[in-house]
Short mmCIF file of C-alpha atoms and ligand atoms in Angstrom, two decimals:
data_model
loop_
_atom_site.label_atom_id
_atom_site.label_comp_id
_atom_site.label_asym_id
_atom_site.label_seq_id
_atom_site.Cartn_x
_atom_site.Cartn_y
_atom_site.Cartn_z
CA UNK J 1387 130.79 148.44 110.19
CA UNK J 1388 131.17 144.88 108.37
CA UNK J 1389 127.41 144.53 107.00
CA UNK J 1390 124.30 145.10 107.43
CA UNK J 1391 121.47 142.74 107.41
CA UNK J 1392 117.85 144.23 106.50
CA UNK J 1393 115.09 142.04 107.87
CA UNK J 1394 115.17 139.79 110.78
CA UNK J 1395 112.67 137.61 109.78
CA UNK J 1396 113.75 133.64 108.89
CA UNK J 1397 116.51 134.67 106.46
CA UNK J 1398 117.81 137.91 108.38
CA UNK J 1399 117.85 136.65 112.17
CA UNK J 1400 119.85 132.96 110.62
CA UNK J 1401 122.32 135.73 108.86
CA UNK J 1402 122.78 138.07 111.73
CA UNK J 1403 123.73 134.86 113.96
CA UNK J 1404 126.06 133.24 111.28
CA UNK J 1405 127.57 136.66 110.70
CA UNK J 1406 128.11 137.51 114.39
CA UNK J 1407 128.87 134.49 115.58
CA UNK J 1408 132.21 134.47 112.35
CA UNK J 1409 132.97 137.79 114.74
CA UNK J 1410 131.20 140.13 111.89
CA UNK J 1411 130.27 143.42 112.97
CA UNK J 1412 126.80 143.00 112.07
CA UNK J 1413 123.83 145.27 112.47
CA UNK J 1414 120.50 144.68 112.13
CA UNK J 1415 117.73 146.23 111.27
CA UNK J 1416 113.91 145.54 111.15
CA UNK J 1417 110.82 147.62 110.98
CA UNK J 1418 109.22 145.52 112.87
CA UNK J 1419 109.75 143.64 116.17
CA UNK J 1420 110.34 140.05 114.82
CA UNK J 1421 109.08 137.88 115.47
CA UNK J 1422 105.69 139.99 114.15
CA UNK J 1423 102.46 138.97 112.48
CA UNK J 1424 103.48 141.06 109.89
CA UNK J 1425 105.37 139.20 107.24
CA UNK J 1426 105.76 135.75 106.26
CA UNK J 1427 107.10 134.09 109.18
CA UNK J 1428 104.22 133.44 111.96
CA UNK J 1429 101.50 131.37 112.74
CA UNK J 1430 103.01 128.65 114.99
CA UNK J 1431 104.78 125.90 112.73
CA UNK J 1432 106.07 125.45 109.78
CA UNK J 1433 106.74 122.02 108.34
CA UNK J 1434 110.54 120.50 108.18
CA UNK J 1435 111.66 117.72 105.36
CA UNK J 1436 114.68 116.49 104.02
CA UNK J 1437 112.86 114.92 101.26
CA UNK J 1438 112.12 117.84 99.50
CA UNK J 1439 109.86 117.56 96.50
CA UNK J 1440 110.60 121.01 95.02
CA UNK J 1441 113.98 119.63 93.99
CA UNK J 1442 117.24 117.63 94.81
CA UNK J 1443 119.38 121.05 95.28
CA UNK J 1444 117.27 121.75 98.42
CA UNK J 1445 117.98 118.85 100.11
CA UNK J 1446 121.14 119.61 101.40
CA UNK J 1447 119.94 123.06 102.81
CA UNK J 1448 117.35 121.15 104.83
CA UNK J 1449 119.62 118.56 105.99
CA UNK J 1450 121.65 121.56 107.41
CA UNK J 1451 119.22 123.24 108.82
CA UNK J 1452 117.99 120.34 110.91
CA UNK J 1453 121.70 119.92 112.29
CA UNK J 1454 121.16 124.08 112.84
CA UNK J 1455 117.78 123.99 114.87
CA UNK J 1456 119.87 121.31 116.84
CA UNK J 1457 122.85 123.24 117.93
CA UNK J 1458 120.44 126.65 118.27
CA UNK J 1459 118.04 124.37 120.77
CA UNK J 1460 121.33 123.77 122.91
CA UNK J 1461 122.89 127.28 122.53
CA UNK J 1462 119.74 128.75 123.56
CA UNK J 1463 117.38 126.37 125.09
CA UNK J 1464 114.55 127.18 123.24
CA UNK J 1465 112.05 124.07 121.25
CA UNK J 1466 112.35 125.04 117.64
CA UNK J 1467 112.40 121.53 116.12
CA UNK J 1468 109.73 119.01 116.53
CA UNK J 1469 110.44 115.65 114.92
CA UNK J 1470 106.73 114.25 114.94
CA UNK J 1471 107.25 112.92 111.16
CA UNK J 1472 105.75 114.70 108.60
CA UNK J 1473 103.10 112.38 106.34
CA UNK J 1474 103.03 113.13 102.23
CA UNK J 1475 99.67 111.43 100.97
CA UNK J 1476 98.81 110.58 97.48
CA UNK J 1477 96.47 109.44 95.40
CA UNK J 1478 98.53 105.82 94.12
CA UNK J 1479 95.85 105.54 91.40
CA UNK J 1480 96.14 109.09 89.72
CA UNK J 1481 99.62 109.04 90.13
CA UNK J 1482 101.71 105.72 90.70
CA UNK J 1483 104.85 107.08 90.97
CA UNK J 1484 103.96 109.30 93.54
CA UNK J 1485 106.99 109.07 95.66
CA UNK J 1486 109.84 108.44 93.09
CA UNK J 1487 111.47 111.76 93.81
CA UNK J 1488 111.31 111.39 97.37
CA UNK J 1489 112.58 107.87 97.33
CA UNK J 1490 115.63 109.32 95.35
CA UNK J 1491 116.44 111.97 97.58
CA UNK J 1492 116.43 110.04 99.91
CA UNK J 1493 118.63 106.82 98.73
CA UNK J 1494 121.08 110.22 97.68
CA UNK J 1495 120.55 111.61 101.21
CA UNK J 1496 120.45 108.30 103.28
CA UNK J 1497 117.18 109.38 104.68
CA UNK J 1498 114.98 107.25 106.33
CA UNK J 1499 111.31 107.25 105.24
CA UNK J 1500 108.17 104.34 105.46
CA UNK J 1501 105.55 104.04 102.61
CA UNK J 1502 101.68 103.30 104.35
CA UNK J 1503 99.18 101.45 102.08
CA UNK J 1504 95.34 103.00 102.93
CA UNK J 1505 95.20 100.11 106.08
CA UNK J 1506 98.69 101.12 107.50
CA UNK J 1507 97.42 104.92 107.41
CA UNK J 1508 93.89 103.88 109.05
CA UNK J 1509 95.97 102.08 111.73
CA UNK J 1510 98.71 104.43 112.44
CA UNK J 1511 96.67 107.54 111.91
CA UNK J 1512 92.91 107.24 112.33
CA UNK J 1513 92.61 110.91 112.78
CA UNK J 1514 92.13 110.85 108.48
CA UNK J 1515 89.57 109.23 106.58
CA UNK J 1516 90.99 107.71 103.23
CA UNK J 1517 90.02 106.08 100.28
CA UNK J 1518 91.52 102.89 99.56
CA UNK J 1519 93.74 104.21 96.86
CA UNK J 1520 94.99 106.43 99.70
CA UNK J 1521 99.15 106.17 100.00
CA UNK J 1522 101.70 107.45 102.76
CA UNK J 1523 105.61 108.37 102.46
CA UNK J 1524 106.40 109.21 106.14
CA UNK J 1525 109.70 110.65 106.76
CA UNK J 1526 109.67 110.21 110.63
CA UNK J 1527 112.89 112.63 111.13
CA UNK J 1528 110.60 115.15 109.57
CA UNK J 1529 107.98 117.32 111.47
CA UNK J 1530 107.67 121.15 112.14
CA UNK J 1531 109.79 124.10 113.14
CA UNK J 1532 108.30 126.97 115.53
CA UNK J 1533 109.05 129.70 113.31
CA UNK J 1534 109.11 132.55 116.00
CA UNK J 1535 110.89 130.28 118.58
CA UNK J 1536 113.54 129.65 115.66
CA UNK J 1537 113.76 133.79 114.97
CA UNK J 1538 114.30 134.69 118.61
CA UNK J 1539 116.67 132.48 119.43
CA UNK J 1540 118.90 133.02 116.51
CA UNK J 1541 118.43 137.00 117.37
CA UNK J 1542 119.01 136.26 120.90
CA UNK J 1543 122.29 134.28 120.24
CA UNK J 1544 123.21 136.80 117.02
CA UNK J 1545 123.10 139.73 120.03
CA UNK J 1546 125.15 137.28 122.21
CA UNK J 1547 127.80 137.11 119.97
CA UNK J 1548 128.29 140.81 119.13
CA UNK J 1549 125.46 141.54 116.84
CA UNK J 1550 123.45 145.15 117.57
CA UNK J 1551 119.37 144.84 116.38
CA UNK J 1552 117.42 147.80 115.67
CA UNK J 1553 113.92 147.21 115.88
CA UNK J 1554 111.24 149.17 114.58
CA UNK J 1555 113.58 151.45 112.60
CA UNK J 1556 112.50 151.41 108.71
CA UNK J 1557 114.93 151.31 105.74
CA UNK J 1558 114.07 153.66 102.95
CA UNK J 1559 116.88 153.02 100.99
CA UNK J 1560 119.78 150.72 99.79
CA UNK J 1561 122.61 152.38 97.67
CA UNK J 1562 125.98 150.62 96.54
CA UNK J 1563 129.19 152.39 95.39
CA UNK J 1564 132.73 150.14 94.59
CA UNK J 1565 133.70 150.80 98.15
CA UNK J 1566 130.81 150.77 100.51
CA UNK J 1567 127.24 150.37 100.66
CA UNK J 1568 124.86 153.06 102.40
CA UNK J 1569 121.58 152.28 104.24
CA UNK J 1570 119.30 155.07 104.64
CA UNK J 1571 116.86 154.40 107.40
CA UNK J 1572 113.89 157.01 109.00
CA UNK J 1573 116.56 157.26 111.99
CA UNK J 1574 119.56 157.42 110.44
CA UNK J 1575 121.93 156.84 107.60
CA UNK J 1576 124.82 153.64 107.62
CA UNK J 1577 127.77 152.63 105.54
CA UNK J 1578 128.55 149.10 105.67
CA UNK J 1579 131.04 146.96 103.34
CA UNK J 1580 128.34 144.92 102.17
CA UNK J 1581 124.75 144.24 103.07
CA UNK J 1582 122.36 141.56 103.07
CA UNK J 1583 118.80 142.43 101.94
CA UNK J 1584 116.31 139.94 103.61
CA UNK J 1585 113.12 142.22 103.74
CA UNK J 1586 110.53 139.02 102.38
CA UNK J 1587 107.90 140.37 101.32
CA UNK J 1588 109.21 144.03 100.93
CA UNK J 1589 112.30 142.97 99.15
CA UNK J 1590 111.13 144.54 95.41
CA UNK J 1591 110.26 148.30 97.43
CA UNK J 1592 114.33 148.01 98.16
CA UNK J 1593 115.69 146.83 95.10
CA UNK J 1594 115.81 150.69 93.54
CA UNK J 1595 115.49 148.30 89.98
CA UNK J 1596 112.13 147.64 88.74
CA UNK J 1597 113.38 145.06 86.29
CA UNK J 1598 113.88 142.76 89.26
CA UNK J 1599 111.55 144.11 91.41
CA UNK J 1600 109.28 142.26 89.18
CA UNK J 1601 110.71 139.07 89.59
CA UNK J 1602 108.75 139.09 93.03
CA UNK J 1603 105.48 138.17 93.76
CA UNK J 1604 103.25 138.40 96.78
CA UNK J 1605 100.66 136.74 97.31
CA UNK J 1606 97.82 136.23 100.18
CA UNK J 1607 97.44 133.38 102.33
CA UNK J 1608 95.30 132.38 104.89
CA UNK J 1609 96.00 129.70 107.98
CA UNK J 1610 93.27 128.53 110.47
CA UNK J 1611 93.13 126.92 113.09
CA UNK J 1612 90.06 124.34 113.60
CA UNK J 1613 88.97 122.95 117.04
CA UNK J 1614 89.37 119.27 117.99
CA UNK J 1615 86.15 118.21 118.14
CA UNK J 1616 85.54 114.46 118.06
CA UNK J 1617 86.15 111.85 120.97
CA UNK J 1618 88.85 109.58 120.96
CA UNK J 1619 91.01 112.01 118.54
CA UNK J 1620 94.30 112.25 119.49
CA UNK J 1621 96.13 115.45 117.68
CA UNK J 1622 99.16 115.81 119.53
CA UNK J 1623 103.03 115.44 118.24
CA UNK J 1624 103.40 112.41 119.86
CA UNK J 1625 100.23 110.46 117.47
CA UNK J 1626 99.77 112.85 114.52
CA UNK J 1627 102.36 114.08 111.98
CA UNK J 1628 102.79 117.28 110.35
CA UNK J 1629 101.20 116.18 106.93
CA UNK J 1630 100.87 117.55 103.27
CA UNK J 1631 97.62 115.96 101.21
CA UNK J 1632 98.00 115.33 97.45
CA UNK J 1633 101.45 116.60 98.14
CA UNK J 1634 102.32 115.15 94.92
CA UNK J 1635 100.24 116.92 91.73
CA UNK J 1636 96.82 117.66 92.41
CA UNK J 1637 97.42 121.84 93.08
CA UNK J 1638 93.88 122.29 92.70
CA UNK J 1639 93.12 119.29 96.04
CA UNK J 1640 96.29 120.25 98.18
CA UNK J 1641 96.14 121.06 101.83
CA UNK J 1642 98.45 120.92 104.82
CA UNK J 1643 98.41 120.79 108.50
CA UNK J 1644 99.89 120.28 111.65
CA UNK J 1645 99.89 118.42 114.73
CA UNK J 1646 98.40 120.53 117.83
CA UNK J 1647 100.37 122.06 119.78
CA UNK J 1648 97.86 123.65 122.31
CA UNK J 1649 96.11 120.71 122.75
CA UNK J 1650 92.74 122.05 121.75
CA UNK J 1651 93.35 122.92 117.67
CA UNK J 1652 95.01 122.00 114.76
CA UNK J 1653 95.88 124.46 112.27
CA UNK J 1654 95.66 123.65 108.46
CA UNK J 1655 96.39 125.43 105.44
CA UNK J 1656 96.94 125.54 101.47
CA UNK J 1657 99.33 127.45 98.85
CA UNK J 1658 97.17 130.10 97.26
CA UNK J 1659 98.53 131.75 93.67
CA UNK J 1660 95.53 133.86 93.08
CA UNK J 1661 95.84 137.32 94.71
CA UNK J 1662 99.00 138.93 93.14
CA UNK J 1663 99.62 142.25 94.78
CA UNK J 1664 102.79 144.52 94.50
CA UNK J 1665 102.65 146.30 98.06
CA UNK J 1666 102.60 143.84 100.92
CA UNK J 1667 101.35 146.74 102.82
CA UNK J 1668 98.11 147.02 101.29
CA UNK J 1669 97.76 143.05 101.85
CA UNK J 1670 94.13 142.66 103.00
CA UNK J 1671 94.42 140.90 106.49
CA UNK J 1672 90.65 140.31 107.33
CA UNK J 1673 89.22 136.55 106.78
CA UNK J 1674 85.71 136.08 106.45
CA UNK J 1675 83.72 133.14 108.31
CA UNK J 1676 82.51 132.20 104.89
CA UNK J 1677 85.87 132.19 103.71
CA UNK J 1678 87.19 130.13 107.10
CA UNK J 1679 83.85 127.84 106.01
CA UNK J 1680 84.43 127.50 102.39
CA UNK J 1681 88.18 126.33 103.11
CA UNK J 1682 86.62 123.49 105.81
CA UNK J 1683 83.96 122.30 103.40
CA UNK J 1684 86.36 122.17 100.49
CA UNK J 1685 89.54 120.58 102.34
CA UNK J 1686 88.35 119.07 105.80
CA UNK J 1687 85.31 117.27 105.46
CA UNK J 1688 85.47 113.74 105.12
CA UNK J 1689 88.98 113.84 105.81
CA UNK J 1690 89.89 115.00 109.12
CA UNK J 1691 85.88 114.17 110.82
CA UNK J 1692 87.80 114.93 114.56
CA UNK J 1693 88.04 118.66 113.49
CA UNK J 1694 84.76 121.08 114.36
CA UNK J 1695 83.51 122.80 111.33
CA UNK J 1696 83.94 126.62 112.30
CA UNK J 1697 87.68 127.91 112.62
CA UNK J 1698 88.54 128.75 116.00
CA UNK J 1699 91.27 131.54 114.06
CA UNK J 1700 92.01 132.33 110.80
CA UNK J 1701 95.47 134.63 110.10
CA UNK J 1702 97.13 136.03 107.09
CA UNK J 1703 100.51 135.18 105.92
CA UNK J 1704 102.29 136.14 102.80
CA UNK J 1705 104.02 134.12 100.40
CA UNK J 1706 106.59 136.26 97.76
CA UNK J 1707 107.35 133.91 94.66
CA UNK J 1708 109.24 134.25 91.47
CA UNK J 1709 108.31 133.06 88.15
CA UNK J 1710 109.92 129.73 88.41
CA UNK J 1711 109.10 129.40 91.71
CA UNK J 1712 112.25 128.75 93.42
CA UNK J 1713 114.66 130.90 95.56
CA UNK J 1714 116.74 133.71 95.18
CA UNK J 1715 120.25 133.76 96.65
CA UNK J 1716 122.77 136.16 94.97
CA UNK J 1717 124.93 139.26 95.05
CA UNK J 1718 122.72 142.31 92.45
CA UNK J 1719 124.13 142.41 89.42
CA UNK J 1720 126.39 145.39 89.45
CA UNK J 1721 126.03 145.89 92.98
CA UNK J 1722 128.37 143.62 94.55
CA UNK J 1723 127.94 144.27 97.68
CA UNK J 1724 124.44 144.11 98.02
CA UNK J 1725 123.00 140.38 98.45
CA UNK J 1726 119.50 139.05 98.28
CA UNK J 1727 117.73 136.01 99.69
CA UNK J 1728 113.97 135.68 99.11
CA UNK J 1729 111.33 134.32 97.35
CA UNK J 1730 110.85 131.35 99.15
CA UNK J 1731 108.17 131.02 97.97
CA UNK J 1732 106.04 129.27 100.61
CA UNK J 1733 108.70 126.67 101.66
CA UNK J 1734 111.77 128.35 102.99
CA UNK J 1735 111.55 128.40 106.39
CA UNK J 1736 112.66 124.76 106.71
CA UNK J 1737 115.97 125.94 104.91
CA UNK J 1738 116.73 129.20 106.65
CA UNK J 1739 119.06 128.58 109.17
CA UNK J 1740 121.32 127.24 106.47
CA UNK J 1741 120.98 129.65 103.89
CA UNK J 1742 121.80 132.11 106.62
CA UNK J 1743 125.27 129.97 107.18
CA UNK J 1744 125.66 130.09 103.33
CA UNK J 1745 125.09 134.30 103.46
CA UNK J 1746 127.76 134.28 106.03
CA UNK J 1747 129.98 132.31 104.17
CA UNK J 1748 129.51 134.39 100.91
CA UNK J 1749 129.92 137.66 102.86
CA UNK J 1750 133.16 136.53 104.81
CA UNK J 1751 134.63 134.21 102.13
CA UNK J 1752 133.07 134.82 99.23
CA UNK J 1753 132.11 131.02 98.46
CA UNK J 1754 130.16 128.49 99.65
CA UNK J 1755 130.16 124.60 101.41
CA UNK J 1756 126.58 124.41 100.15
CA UNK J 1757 125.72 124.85 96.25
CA UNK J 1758 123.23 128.32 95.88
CA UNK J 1759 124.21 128.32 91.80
CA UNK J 1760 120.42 127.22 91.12
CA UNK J 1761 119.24 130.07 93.02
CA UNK J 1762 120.96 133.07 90.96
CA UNK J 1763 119.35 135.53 89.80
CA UNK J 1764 121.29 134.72 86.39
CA UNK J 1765 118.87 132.45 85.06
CA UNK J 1766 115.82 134.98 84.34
CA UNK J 1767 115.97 136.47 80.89
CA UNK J 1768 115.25 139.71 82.53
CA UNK J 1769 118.26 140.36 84.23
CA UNK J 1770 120.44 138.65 81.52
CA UNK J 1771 121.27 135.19 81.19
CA UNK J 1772 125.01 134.98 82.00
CA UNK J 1773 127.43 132.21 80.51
CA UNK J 1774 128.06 129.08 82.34
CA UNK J 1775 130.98 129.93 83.67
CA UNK J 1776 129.24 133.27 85.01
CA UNK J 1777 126.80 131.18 86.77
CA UNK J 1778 128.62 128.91 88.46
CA UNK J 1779 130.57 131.84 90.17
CA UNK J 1780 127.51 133.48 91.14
CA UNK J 1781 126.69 132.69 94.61
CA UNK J 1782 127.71 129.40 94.25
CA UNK J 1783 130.65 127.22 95.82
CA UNK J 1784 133.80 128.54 93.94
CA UNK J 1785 136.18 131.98 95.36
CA UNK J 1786 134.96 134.76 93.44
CA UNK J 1787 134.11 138.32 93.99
CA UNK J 1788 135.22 137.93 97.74
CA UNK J 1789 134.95 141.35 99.75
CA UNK J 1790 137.06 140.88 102.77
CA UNK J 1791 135.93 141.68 106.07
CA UNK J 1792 137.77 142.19 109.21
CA UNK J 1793 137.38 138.74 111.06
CA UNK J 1794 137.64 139.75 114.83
CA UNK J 1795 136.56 137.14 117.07
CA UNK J 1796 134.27 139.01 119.56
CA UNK J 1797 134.31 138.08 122.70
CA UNK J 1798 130.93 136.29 123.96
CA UNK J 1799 128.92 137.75 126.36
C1 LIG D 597 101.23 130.73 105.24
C2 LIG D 597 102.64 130.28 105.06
C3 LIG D 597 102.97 128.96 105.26
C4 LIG D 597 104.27 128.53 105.08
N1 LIG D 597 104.57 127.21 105.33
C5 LIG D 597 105.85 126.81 105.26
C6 LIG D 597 106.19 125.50 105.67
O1 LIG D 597 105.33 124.72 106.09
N2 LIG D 597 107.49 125.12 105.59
C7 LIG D 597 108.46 125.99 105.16
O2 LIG D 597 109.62 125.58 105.13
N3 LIG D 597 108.16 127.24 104.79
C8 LIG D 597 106.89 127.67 104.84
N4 LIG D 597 106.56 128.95 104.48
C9 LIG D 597 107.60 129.83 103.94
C10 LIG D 597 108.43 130.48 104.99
O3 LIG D 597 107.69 130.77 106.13
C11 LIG D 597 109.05 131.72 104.36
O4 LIG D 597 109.82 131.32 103.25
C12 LIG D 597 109.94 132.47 105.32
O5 LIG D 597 109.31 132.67 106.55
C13 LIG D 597 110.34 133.79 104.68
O6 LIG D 597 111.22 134.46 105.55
P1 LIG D 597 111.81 135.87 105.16
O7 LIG D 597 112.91 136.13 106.13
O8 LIG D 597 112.12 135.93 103.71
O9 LIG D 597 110.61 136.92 105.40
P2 LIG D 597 110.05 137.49 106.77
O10 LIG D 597 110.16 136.49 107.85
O11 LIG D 597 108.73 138.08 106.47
O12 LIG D 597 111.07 138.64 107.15
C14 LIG D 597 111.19 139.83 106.44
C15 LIG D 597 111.52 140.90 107.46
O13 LIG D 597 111.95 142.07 106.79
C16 LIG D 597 111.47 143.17 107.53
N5 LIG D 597 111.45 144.33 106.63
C17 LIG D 597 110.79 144.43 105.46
N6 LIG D 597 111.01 145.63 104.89
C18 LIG D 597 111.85 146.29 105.71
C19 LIG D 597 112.42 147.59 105.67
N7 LIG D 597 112.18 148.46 104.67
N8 LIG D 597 113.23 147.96 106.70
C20 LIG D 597 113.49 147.11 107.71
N9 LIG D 597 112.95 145.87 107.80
C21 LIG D 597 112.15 145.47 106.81
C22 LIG D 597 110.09 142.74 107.96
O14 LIG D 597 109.61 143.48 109.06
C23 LIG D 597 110.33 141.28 108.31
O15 LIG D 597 110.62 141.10 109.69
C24 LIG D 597 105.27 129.43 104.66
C25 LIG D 597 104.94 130.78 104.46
C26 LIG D 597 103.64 131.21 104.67
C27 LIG D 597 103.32 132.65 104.46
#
């Protein structure tokens, strides 16, 4: 066998179709039955932009993806993007230059976007209550992605092009020689040329390497889902964007949301940093009422008056994070033929499909179109800085440490 992908999640079921579909022979494997509740991939939606605040070098993953949801949505006929716009508020007097690094990305990008003063944003979108100092960026090609939508198709096309999935088989264990890689499972044990570890929140428990393990962090988070409550408030796609407020600074006031897409709630959200654990397993997956309560009082109120105060549902999600808070996309050091991609760190879903394509590439050719060098694993102390010449080959767009695979085209079925 060619590889094997661990994890069909957001990362794994994007590689297992970009591999199969390049006529890899590709298995997968999952403990689960993605799409599950179990990981860091459910709850409905997850926002889309090409104006990516975390940084330029994610742009161009974002871009791709949207062109990826596209051409998966016509392969497969499923809805997986939703271009509602998606609405970044700010406060314009505690920080005027709010939207400079969205405004760049998106003169570099040619992106469209629209700013909204506090009287365009009570016109267009009444469903908020802001303060005069209020201020909108609205990238209107923006919106959400249905994350399990997005996972099944690309596992449903991955299997139509050749791929085999086992579900609900567990991998114990990852080991590498200069030849092969083995994958020890609790049904059975594979060799592979290469494989492609995307196990999310799990990822350290495989790593066999506790000097990287600890590179990844999980961390609890909560979603919930509050009913529509007042008259006259329209929460569907078609009048309410997926939105982000204080998108820009203010970590300690930042929330998200969502338009509905049931028609009777709107789910809402923020990034939470402050319950570290080291086994996803343990993760505790109750959510209180005061807890659902707290987060209305502290986020909705005033805000978003349409929404009823007591959450309709409440789930648990998991982020995993490094220390600098951005990805990881790279072969192990001195295991070739073992690749990562994780740590997205509570925004990767938007940039999965192409990061899958860029796995595929690196597996196949060994290089790829888009530019992964910022996410090696190079540039933590802990695993040893490398040279610059050293990083640049390291996932990124130049030839280098290319393990041939046989190319078949498999026939479709
Ligand atoms: C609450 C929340 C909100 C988010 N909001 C956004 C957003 O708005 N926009 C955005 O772009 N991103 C967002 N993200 C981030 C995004 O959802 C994640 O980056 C992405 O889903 C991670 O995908 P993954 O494939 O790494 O992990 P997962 O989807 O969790 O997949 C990992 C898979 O590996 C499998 N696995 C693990 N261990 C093993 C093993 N030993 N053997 C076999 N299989 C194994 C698991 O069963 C699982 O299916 C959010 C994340 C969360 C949690």
């Amino acid at each position: 066998m060619d590889v094997i992908v661990v994890g069909l999640g957001a990362m794994g079921s994007a590689t297992a179709h970009q591999l199969a579909r390049r006529g890899v022979d590709v298995l997968g494997i999952d403990r689960h039955s993605p799409p599950h509740t179990f990981g860091s991939s459910h709850g409905e939606t997850r926002i889309t932009r090409r104006l990516t605040l975390e940084g330029a070098e994610y742009a161009p993953l974002a871009v791709r993806s949207h062109e990826w949801w596209r051409r998966v949505e016509a392969e497969s006929g499923a809805s997986v993007l939703t271009a509602c716009g998606v609405l970044t508020l700010a406060d314009q007097a505690a920080d005027p230059e709010a939207f400079a690094v969205h405004e760049r990305a998106a003169a570099a990008h040619g992106i469209d976007y629209e700013l909204l003063d506090a009287a365009a944003l009570r016109e267009r979108y009444p469903q908020f209550r802001v303060a005069d100092t209020r201020v909108g960026l609205l990238e209107p090609g923006g919106g959400f992605v249905r994350p399990e939508a997005a996972i099944s198709a690309q596992l449903d096309l991955a299997e139509r092009y050749g791929a085999r999935l086992h579900r609900g088989e567990r991998v114990l264990g990852v080991e590498a020689s200069a030849s092969a890689v083995t994958v020890r499972t609790d049904a059975a044990t594979y060799t592979a040329d290469q494989v492609v570890l995307c196990a999310g929140g799990w990822l350290a428990g495989l790593l066999g390497d506790p000097r990287l393990a600890r590179l990844f962090g999980v961390y609890r988070q909560v979603l919930h889902w509050f009913g529509i409550g007042g008259a006259g408030q329209d929460f569907s796609p078609g009048s309410f964007p997926a939105f982000i407020w204080n998108g820009v600074g203010r970590a300690d006031d930042y929330f998200y949301g969502f338009p509905s897409v049931d028609g009777a709630t709107v789910k809402v959200a923020t990034g939470q940093l402050d319950h570290r654990t080291t086994d996803p397993d343990a993760l505790d997956r109750a959510v209180t009422a005061e807890e659902a309560a707290g987060f209305h009082r502290a986020m909705i109120s005033g805000r978003l008056p349409g929404l009823s105060t007591r959450a309709v549902r409440s789930e648990v999600c998991m982020y995993t994070v490094t220390p600098d808070e951005a990805f990881v996309i790279d072969r192990l050091p001195g295991r070739e033929r073992v690749l990562i991609a994780s740590a997205c760190s509570g925004h990767g879903f938007k940039h999965s499909a192409a990061i899958g394509e860029a796995l595929a590439e690196l597996v196949t050719d060994g290089a790829t179109t888009l530019d992964l060098a910022p996410f090696a694993l190079g540039r933590f102390n802990s695993v040893g800085r490398r040279g610059r010449s050293q990083r640049a080959r390291s996932a990124g767009s130049r030839p280098s440490r290319s393990i041939p695979v046989r190319r078949e085209r498999r026939k479709r079925r």
